[in-house]
Short mmCIF file of N, CA and C in Angstrom, two decimals:
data_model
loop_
_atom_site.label_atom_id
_atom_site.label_comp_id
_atom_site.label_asym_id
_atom_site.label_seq_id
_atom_site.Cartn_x
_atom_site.Cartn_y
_atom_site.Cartn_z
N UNK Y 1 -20.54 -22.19 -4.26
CA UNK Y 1 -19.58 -21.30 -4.86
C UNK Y 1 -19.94 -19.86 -4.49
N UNK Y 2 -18.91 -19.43 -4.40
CA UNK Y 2 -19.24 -17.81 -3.72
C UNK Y 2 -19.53 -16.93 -4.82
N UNK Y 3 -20.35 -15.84 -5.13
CA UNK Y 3 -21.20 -15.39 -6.03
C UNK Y 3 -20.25 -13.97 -5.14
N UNK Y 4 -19.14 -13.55 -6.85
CA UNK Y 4 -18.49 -12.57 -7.15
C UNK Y 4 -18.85 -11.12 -7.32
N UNK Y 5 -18.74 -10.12 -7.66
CA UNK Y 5 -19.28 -8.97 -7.71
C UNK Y 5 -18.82 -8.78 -9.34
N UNK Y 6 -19.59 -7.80 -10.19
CA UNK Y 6 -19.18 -7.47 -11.61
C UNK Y 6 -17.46 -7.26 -11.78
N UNK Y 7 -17.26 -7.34 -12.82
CA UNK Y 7 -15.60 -7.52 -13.30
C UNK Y 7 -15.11 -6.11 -12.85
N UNK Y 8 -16.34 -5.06 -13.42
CA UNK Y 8 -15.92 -3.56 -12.95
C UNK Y 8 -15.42 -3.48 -11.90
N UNK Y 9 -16.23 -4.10 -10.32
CA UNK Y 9 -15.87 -3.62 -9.11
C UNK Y 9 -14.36 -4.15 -8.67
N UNK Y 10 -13.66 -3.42 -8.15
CA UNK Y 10 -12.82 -4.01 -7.44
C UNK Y 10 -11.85 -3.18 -6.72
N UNK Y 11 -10.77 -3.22 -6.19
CA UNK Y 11 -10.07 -2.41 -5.32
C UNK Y 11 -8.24 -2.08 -6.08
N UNK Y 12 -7.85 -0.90 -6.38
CA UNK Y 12 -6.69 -0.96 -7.05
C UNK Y 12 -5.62 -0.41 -6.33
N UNK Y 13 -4.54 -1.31 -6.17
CA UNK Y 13 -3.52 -0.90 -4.55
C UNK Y 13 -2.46 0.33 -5.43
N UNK Y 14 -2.09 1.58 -5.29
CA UNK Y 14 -1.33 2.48 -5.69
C UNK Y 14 -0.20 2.43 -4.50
N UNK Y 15 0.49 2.12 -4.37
CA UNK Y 15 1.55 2.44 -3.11
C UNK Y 15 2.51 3.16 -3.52
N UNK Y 16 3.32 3.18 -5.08
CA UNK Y 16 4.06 4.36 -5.02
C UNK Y 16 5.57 3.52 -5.21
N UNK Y 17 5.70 4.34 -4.51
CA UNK Y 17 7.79 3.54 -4.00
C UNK Y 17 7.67 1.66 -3.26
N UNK Y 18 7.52 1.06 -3.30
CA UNK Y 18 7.65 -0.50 -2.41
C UNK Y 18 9.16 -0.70 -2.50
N UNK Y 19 9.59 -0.79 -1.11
CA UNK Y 19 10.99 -1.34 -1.05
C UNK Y 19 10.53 -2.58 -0.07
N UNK Y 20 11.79 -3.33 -0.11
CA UNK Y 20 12.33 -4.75 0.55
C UNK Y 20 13.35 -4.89 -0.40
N UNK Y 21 13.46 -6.66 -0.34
CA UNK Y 21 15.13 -6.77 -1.48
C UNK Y 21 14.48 -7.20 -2.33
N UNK Y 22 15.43 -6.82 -3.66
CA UNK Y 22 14.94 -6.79 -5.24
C UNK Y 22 16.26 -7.86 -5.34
N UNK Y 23 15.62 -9.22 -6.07
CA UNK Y 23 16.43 -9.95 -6.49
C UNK Y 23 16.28 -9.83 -8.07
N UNK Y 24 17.95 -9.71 -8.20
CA UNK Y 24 18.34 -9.13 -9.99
C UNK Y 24 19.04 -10.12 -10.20
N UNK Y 25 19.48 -11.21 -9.77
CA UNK Y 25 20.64 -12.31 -10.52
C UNK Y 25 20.53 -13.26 -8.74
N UNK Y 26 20.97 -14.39 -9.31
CA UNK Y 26 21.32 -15.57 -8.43
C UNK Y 26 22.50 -15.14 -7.40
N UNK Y 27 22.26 -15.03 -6.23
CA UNK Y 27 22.70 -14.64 -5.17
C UNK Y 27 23.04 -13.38 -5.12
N UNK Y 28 22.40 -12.09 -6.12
CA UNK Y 28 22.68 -10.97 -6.04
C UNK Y 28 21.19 -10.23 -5.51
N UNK Y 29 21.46 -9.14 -4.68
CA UNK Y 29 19.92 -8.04 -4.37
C UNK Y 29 20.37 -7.18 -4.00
N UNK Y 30 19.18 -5.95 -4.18
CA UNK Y 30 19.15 -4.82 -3.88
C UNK Y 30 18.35 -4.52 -2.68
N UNK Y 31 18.89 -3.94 -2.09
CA UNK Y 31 18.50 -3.67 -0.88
C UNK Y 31 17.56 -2.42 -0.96
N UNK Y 32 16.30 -2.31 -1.26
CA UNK Y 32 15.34 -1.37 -1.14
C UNK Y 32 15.05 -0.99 -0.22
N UNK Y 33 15.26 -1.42 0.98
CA UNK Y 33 14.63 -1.52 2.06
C UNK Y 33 15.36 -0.51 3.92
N UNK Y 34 16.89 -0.47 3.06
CA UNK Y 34 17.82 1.01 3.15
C UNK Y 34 17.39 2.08 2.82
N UNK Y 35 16.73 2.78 1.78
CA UNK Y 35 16.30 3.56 1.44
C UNK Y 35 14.84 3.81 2.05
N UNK Y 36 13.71 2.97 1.57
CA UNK Y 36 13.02 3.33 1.04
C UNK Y 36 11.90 3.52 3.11
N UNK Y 37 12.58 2.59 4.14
CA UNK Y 37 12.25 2.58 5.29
C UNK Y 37 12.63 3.64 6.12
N UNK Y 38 14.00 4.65 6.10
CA UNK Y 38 14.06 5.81 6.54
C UNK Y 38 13.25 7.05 6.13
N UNK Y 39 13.01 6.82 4.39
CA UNK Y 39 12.12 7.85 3.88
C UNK Y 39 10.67 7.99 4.50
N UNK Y 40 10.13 6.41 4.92
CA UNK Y 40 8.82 6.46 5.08
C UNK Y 40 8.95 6.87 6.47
N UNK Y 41 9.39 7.00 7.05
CA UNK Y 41 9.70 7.17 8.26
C UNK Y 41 9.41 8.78 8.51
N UNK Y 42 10.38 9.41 7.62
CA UNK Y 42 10.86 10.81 7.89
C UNK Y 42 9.17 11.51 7.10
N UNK Y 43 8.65 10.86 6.17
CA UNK Y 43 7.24 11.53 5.71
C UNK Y 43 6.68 11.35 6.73
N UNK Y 44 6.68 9.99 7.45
CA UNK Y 44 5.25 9.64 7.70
C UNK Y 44 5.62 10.93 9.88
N UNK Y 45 6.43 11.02 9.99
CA UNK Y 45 6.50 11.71 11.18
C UNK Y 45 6.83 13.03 11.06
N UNK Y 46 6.69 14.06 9.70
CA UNK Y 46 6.77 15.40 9.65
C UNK Y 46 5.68 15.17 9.35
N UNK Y 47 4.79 14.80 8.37
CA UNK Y 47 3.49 14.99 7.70
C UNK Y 47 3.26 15.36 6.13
N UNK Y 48 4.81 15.25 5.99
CA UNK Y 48 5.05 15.64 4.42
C UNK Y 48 4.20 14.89 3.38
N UNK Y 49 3.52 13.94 3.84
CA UNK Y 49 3.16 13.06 2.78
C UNK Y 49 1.89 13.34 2.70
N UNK Y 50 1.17 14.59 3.19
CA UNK Y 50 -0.05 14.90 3.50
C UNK Y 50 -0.07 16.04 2.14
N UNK Y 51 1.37 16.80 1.72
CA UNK Y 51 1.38 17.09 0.69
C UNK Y 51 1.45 16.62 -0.91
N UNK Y 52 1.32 14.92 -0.97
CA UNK Y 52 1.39 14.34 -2.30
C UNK Y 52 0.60 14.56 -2.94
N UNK Y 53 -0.78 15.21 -2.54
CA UNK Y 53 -1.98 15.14 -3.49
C UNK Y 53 -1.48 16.68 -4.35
N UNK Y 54 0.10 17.56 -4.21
CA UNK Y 54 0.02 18.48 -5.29
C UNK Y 54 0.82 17.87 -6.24
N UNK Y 55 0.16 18.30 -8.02
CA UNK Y 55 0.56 17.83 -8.76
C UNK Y 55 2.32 17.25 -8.60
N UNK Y 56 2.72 18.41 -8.72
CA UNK Y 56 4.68 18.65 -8.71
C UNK Y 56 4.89 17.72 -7.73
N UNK Y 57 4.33 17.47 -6.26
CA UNK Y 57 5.14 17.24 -5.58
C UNK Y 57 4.40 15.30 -4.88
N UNK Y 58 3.47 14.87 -5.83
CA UNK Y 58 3.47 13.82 -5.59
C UNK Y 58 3.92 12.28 -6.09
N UNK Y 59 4.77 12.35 -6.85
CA UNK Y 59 6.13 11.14 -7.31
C UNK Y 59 6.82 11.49 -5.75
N UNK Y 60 7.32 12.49 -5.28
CA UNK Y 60 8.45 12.56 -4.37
C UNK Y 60 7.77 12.58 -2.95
N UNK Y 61 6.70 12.73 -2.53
CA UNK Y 61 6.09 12.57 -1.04
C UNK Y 61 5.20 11.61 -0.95
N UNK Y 62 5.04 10.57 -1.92
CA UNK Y 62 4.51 9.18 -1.26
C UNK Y 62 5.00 8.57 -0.91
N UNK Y 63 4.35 8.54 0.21
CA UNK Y 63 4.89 7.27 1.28
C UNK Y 63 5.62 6.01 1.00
N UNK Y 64 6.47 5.72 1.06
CA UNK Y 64 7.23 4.27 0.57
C UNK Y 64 6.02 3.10 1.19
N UNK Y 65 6.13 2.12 0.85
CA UNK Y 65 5.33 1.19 1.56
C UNK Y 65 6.12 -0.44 1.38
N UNK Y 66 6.09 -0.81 2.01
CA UNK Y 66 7.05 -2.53 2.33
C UNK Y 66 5.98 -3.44 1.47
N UNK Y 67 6.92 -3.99 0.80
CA UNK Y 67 6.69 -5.16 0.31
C UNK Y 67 5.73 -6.43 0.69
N UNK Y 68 6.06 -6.26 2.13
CA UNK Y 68 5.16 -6.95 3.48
C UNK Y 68 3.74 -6.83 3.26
N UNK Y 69 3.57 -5.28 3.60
CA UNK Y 69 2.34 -4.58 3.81
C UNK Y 69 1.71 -4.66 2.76
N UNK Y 70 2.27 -4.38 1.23
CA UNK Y 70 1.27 -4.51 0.43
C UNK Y 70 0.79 -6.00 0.06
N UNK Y 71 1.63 -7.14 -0.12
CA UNK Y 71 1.41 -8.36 0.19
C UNK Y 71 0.15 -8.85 1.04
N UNK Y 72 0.57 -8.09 2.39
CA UNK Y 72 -0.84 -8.57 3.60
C UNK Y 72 -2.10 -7.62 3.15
N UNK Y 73 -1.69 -6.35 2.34
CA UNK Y 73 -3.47 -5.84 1.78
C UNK Y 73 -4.03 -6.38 0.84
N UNK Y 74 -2.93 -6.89 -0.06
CA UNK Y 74 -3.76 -7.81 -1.08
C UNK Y 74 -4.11 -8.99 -0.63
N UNK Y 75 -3.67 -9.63 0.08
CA UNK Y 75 -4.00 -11.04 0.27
C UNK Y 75 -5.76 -11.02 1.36
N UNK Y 76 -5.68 -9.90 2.30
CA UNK Y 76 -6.95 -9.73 2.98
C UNK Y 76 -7.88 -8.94 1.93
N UNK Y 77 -7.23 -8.01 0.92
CA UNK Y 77 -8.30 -7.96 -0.21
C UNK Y 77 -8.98 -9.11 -1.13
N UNK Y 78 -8.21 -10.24 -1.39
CA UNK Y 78 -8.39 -11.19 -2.10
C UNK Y 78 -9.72 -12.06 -0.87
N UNK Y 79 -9.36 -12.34 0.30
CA UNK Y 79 -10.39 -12.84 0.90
C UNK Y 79 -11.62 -12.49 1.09
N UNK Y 80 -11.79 -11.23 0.69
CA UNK Y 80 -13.28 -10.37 0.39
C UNK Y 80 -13.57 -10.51 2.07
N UNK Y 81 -13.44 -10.03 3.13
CA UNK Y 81 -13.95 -10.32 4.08
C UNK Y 81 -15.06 -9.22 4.53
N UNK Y 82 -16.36 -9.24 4.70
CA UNK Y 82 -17.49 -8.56 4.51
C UNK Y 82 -17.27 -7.57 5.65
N UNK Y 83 -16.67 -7.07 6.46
CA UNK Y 83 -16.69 -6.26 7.28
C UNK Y 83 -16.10 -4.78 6.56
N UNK Y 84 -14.59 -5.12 5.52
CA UNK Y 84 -14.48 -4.22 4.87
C UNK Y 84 -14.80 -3.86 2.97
N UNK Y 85 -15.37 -5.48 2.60
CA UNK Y 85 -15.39 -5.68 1.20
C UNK Y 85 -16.47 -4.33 0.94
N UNK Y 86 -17.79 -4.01 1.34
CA UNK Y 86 -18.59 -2.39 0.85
C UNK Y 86 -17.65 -1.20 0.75
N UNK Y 87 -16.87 -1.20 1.84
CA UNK Y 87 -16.31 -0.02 2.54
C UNK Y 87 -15.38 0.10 1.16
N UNK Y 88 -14.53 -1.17 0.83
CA UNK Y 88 -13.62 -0.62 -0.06
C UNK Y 88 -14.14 -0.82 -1.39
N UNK Y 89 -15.29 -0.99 -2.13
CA UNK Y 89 -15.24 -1.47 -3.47
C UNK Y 89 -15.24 -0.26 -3.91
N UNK Y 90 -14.51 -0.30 -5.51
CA UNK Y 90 -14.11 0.41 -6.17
C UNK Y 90 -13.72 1.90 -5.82
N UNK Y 91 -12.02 1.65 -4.89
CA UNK Y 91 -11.17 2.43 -4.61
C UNK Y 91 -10.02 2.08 -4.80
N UNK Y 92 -9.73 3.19 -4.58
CA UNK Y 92 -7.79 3.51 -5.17
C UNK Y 92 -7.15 3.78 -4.05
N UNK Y 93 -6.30 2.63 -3.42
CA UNK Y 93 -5.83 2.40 -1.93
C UNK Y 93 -4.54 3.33 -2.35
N UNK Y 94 -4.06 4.33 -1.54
CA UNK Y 94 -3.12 5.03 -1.41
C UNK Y 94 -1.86 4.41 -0.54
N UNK Y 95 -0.48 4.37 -0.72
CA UNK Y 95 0.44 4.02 0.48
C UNK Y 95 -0.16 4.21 1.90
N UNK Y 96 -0.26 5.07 2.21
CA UNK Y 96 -1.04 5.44 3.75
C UNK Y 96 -2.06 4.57 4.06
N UNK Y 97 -3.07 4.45 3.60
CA UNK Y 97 -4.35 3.25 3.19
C UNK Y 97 -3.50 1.65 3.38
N UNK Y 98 -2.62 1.60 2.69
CA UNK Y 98 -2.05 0.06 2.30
C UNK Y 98 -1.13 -0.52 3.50
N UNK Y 99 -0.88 0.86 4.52
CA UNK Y 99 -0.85 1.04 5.81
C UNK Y 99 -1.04 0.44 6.59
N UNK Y 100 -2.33 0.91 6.53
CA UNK Y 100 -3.19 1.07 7.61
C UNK Y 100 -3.92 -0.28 7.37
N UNK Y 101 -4.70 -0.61 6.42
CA UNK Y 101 -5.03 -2.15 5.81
C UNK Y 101 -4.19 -3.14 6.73
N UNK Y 102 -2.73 -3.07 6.00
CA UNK Y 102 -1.93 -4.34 6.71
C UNK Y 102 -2.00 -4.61 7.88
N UNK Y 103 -1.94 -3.32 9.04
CA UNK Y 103 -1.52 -3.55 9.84
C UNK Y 103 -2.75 -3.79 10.53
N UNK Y 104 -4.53 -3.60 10.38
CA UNK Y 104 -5.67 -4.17 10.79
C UNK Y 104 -5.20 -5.99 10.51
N UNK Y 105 -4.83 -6.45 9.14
CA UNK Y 105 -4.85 -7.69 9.05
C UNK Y 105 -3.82 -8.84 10.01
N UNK Y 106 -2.75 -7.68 10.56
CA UNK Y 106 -1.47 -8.22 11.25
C UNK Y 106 -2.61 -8.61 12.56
N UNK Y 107 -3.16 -7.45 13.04
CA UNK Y 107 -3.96 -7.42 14.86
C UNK Y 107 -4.60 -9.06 14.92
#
């Protein structure tokens, strides 16, 4: 049996905005994924999102992040894999981070 780390440690995903489709009723959804993929787009290639850490202006410049991506950081967080399990214990993964995560686990 694999020998866990204290209850304290662990990694907490913040992403902010997550779009894809939001299912609200039987054959009905919302399409999050209209919105929320041009926005990340338009932060992530001015650099605007480099400004979320000011108070006022971080609800509105975090990075959107896909449904996908945070899915594939939790699921390679859940596998504890020792190359990044030190690196990340007890942090607060930002959209940008939840990023960058997925897309190491996609390679």
């Amino acid at each position: 049996m694999q020998e866990y780390p204290s209850p304290d440690a662990g990694v907490a995903l913040c992403p902010g905005f997550i779009y894809g489709s939001r299912q609200v009723s039987a054959g009905a959804s919302i399409l999050l994924h209209y919105i929320g993929a041009p926005l990340a787009f338009i932060l992530r290639t001015t650099g605007l999102s480099k400004l979320s850490h000011l108070p006022w202006m971080s609800a509105a410049l975090t990075l959107p992040v896909s449904v996908e991506d945070v899915g594939c950081t939790a699921a390679l967080l859940a596998l504890r894999p020792p190359e990044i399990e030190n690196k990340l214990r007890d942090q607060r993964l930002t959209g940008e981070q939840i990023v960058e995560l997925a897309a190491i686990h996609r390679n």
